[in-house]
XYZ file of N, CA and C in Angstrom:
552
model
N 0.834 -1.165 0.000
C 0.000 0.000 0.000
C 0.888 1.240 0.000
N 0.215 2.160 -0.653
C 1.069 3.412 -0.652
C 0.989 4.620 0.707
N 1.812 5.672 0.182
C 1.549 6.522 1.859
C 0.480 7.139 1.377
N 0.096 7.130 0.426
C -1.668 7.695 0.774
C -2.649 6.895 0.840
N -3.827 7.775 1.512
C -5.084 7.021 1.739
C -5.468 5.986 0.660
N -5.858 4.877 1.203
C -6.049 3.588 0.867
C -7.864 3.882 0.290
N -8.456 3.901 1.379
C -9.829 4.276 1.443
C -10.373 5.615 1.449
N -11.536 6.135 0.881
C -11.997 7.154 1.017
C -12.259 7.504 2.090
N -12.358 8.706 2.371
C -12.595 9.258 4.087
C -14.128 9.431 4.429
N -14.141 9.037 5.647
C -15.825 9.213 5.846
C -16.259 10.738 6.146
N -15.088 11.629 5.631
C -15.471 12.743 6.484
C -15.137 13.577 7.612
N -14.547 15.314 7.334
C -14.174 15.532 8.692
C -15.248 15.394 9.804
N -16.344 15.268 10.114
C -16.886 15.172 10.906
C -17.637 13.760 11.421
N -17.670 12.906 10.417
C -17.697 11.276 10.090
C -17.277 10.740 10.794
N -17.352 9.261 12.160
C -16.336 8.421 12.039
C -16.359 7.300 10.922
N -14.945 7.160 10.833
C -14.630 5.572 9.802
C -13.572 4.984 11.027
N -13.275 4.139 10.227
C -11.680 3.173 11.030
C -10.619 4.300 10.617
N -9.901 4.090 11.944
C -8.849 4.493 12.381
C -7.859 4.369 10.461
N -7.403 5.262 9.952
C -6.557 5.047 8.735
C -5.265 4.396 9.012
N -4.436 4.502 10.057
C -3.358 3.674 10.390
C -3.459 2.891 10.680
N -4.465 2.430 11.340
C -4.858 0.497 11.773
C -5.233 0.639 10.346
N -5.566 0.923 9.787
C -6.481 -0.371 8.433
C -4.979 -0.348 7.580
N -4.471 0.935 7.463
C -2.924 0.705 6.549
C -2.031 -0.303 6.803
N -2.124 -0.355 8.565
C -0.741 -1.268 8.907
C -1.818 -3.039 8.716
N -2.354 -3.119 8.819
C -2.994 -4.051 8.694
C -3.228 -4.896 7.153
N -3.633 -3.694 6.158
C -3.596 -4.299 5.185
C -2.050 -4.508 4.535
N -0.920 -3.819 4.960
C 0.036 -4.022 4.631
C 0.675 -5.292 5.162
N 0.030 -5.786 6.468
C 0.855 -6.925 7.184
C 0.263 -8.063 6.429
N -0.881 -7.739 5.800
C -2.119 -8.748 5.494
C -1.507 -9.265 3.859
N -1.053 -8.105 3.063
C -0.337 -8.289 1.944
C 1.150 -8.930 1.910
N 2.070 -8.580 2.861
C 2.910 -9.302 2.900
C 2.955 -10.910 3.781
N 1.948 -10.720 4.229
C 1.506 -12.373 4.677
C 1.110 -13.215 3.155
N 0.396 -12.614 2.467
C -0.393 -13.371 1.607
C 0.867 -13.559 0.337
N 1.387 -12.646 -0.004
C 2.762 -13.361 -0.873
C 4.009 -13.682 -0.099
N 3.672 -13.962 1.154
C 5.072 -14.513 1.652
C 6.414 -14.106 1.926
N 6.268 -12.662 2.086
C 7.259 -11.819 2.014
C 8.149 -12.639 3.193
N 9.725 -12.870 2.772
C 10.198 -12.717 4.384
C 10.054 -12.268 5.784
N 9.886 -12.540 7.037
C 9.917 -12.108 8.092
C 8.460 -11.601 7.819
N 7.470 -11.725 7.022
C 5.766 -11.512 7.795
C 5.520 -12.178 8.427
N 4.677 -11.616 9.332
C 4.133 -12.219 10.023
C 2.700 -13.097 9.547
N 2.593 -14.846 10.225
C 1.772 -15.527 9.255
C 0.442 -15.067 9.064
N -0.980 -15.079 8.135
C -1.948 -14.677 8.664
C -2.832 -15.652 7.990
N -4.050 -15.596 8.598
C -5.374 -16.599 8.107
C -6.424 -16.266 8.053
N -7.517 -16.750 7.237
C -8.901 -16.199 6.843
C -9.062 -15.946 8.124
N -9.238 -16.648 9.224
C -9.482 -16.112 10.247
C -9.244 -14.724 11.339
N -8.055 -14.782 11.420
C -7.205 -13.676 11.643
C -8.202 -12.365 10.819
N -8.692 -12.394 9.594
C -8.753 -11.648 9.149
C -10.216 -10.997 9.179
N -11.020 -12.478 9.263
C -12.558 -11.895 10.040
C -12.954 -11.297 11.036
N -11.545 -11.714 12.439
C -11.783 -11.179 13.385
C -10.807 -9.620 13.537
N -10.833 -8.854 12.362
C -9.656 -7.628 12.543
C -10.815 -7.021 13.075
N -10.519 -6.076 13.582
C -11.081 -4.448 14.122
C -10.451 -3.315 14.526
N -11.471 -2.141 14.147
C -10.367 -1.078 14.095
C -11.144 -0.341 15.161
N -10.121 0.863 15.480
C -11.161 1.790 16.281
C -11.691 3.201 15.809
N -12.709 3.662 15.889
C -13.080 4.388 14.577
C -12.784 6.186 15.323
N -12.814 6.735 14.350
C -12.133 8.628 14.604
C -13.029 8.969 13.329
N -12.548 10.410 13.573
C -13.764 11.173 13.168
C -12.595 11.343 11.578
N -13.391 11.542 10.189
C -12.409 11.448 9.744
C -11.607 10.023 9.412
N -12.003 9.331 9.328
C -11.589 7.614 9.156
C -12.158 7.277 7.784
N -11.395 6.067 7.593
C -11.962 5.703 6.406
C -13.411 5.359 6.321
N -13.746 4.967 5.148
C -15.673 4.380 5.034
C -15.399 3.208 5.640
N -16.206 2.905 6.538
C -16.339 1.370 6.925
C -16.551 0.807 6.002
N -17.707 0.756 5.170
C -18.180 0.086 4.022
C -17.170 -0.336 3.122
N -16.639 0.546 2.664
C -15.075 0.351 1.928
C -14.764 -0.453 2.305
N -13.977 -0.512 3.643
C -12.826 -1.065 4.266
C -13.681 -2.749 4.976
N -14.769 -3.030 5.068
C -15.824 -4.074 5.664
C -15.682 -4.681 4.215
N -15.749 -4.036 3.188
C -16.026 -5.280 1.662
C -14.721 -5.431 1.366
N -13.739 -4.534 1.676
C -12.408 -5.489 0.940
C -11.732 -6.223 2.137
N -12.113 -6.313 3.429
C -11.793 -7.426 4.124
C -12.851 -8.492 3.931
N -13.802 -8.565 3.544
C -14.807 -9.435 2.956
C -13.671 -10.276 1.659
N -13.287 -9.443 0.884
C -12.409 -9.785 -0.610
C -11.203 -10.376 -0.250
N -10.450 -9.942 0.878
C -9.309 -11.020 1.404
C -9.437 -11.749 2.220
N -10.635 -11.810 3.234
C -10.554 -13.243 4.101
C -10.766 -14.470 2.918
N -11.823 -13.968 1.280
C -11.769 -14.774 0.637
C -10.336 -15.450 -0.048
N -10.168 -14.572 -0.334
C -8.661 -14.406 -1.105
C -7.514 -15.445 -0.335
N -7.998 -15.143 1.319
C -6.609 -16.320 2.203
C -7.193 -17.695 2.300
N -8.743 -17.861 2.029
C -9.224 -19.346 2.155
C -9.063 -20.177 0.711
N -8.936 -18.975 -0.264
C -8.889 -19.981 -1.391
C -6.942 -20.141 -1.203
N -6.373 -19.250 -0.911
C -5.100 -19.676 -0.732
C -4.949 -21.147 0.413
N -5.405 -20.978 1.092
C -5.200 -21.808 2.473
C -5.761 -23.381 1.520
N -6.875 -23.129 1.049
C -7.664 -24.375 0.578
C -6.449 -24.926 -0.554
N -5.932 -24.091 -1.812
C -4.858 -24.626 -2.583
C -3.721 -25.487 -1.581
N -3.471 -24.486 -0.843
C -2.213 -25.390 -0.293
C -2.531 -27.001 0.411
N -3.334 -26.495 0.874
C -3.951 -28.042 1.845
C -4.103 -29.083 0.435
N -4.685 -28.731 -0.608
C -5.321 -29.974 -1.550
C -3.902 -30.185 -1.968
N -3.059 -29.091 -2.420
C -1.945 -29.548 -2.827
C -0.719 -30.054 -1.967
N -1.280 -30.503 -0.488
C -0.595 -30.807 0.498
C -0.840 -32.229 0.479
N -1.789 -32.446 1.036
C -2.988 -33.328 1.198
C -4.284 -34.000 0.212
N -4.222 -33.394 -0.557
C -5.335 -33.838 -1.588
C -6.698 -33.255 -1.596
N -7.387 -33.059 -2.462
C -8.599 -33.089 -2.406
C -9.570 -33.208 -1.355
N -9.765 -34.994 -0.967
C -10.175 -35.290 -0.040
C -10.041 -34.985 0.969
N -9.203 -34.413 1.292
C -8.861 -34.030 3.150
C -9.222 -32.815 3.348
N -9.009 -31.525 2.034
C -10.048 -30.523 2.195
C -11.319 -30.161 2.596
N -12.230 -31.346 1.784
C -13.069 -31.490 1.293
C -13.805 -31.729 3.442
N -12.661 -33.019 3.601
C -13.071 -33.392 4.868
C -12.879 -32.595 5.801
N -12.422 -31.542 6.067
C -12.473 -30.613 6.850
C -13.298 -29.598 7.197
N -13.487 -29.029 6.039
C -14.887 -28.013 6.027
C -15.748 -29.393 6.385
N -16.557 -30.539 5.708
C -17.030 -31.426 6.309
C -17.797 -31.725 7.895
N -16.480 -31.540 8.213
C -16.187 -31.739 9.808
C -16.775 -30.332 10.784
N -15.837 -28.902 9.717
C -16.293 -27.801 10.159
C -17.781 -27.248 10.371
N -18.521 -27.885 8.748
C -19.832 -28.230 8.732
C -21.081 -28.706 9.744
N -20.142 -29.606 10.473
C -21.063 -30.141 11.724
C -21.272 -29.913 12.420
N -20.642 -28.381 13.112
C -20.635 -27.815 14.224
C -21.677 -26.928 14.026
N -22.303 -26.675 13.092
C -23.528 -25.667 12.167
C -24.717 -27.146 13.252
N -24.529 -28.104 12.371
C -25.908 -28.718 12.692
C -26.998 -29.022 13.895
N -26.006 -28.707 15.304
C -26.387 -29.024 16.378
C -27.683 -27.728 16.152
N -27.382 -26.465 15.505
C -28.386 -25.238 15.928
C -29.512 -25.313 14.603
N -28.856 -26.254 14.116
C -30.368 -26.272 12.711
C -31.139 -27.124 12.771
N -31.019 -28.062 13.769
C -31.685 -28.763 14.022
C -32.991 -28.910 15.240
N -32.358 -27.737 15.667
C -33.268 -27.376 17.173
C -34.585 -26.573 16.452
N -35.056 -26.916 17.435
C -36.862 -26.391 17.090
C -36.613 -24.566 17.337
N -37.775 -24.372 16.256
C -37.747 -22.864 15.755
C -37.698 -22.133 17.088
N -37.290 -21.216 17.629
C -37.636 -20.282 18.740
C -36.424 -20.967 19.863
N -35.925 -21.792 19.890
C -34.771 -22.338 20.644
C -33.437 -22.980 19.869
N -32.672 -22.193 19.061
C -31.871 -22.524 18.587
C -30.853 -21.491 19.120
N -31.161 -20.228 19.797
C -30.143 -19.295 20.812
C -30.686 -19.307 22.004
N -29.984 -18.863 22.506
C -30.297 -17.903 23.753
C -30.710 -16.519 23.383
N -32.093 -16.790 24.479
C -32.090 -14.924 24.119
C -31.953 -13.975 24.744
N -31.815 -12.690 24.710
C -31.185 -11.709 24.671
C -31.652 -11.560 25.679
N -30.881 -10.466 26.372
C -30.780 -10.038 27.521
C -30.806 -8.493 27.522
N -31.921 -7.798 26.686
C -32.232 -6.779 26.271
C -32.539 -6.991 24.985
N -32.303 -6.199 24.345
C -32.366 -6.114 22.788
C -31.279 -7.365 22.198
N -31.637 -7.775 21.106
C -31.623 -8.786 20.287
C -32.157 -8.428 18.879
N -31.512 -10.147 18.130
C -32.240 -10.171 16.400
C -33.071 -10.770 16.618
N -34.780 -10.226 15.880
C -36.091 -11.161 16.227
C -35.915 -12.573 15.879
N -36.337 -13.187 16.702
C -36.104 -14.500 16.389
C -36.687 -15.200 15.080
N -38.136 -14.559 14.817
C -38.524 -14.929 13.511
C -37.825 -15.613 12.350
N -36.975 -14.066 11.992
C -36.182 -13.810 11.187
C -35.102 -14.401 11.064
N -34.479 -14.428 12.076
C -33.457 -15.680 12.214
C -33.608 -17.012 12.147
N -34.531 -17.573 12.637
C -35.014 -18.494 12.273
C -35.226 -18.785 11.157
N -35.828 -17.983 10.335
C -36.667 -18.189 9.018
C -35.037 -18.228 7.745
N -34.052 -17.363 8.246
C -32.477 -17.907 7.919
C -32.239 -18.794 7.717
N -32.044 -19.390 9.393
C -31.371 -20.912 9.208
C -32.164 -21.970 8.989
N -33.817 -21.568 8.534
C -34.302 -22.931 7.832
C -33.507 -23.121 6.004
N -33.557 -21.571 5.517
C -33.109 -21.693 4.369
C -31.249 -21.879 4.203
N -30.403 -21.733 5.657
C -29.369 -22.396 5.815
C -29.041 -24.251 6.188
N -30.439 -24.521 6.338
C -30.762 -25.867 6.707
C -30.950 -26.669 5.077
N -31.962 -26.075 4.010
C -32.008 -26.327 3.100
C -31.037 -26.192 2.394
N -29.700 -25.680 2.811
C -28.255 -25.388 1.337
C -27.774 -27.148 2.078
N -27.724 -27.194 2.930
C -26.920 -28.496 3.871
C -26.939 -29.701 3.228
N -28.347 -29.800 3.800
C -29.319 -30.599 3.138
C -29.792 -31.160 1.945
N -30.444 -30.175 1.596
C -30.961 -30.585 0.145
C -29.739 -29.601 -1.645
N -28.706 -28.588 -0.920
C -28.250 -28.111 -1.775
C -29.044 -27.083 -2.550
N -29.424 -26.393 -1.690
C -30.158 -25.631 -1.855
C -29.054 -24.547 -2.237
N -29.526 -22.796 -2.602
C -28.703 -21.884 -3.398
C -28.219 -20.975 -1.875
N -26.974 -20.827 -1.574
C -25.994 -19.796 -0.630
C -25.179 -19.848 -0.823
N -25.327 -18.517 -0.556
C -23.287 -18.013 -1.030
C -23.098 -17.076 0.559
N -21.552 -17.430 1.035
C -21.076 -16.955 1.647
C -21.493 -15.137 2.191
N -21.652 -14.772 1.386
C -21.960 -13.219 0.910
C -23.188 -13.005 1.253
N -24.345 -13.931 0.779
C -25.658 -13.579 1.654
C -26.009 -13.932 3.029
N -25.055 -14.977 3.626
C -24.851 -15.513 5.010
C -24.163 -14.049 5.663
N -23.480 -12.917 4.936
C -22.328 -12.033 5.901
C -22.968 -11.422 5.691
N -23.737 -11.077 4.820
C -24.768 -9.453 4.417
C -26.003 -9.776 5.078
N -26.465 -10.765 5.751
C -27.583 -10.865 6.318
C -27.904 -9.996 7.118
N -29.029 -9.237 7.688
C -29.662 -8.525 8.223
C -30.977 -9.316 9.338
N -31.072 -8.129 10.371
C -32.276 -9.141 11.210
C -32.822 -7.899 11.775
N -34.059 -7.463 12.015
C -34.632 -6.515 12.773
C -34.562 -7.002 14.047
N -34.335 -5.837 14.863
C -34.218 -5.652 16.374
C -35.190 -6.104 17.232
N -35.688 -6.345 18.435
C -36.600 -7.233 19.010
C -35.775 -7.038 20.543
N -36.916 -7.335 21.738
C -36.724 -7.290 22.805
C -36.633 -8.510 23.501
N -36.368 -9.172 24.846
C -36.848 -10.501 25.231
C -37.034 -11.040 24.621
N -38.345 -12.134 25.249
C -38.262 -13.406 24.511
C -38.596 -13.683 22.669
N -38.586 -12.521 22.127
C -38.985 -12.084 20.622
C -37.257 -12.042 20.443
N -36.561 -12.412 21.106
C -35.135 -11.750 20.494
C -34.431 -13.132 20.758
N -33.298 -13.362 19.726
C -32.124 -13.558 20.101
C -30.918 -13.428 20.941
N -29.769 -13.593 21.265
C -28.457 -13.148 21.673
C -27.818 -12.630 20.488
N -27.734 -11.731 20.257
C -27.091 -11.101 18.900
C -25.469 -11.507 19.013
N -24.565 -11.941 19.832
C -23.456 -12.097 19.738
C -23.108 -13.889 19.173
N -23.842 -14.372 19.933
C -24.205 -16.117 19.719
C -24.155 -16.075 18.257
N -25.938 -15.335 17.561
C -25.835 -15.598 16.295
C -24.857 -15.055 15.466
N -24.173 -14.231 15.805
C -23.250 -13.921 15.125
C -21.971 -14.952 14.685
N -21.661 -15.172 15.736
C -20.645 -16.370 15.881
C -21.105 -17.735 15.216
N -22.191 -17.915 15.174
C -22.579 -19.032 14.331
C -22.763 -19.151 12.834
N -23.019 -16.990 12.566
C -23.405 -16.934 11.220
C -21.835 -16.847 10.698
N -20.748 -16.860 11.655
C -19.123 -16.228 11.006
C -19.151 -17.770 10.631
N -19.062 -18.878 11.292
C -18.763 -20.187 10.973
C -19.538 -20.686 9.972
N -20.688 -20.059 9.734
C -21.199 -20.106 8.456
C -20.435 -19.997 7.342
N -20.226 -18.983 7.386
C -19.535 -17.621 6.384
C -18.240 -18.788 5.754
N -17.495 -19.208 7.427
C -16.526 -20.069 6.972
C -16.528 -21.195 6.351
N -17.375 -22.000 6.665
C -17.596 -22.987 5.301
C -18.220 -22.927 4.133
N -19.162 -21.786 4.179
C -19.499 -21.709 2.584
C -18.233 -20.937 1.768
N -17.188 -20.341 2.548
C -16.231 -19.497 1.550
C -15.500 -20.924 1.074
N -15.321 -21.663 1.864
C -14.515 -22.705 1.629
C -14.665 -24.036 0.671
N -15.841 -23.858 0.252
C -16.982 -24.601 -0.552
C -16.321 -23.805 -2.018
N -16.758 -22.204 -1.996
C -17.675 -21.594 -3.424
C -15.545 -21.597 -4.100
């Protein structure tokens, strides 16, 4: 990356992410991914869980949220080459597999008890629900998802027992995220 702004600015009065966390980051993130000497290693993972802290004047989140969307992809199809060409095919294949199964314990639970719910505000459960039936049907029957509509998902807000744990589903929809990238 160069010494100028990477991302557009949200604005002097805007917050975005911090511009030096997302610079040093995508720079550590680039020399991880071609292997530069002395980088430090990094993984799709690593890369779902980055965060920045936001200032007034920061980049667009949006920006900077879709092209870490574009390289956590970018390190799983790397990660996935090396493994098949480590290991083969099959052992890829068997991993997400495996990763897969840790999804099923919550798609299988009856509608309205597949989280915990919230402890204030929450995602309506409806809605979430009405998700992971059509995340139940890709499993299953091979039904149509892509990674991208599992991360762009949306849920209206809800109180008590109308709600979710918004952190739970989250964490379940990232492990989502992770085996369908690892699939497409």
């Amino acid at each position: 990356m160069s010494a100028t702004r990477s991302f557009s600015s949200a604005g002097r009065f805007t917050r975005g992410y911090d511009p030096a966390e997302v610079d040093e980051f995508f720079q550590a993130a680039r020399a991880a991914y071609e292997r530069e000497p002395g980088a430090e290693p990094l993984r799709a993972a690593d890369v779902r869980r980055a965060a920045f802290h936001q200032v007034r004047g920061g980049y667009v989140t949006q920006e900077v949220d879709l092209a870490l969307d574009r390289l956590e992809t970018a390190f799983v199809r790397q990660e996935r080459a090396e493994n098949v060409a480590a290991k083969g095919q099959n052992d890829w294949l068997a991993m997400v597999a495996d990763r897969a199964t840790t999804l099923y314990g919550r798609l299988i639970r009856p509608r309205g008890k597949r989280f915990r719910q919230a402890n204030g505000r929450g995602y309506r459960i409806s809605e979430v629900d009405d998700f992971l039936d059509r995340l139940s049907t890709f499993f299953e029957d091979g039904g149509e998802m892509t990674a991208d509509e599992v991360r762009y998902q949306t849920f209206s807000s809800a109180r008590g027992k109308d709600a979710y744990d918004e952190g739970v589903v989250d964490a379940f929809l990232a492990r989502a995220i992770e085996v369908l990238t690892a699939v497409e």
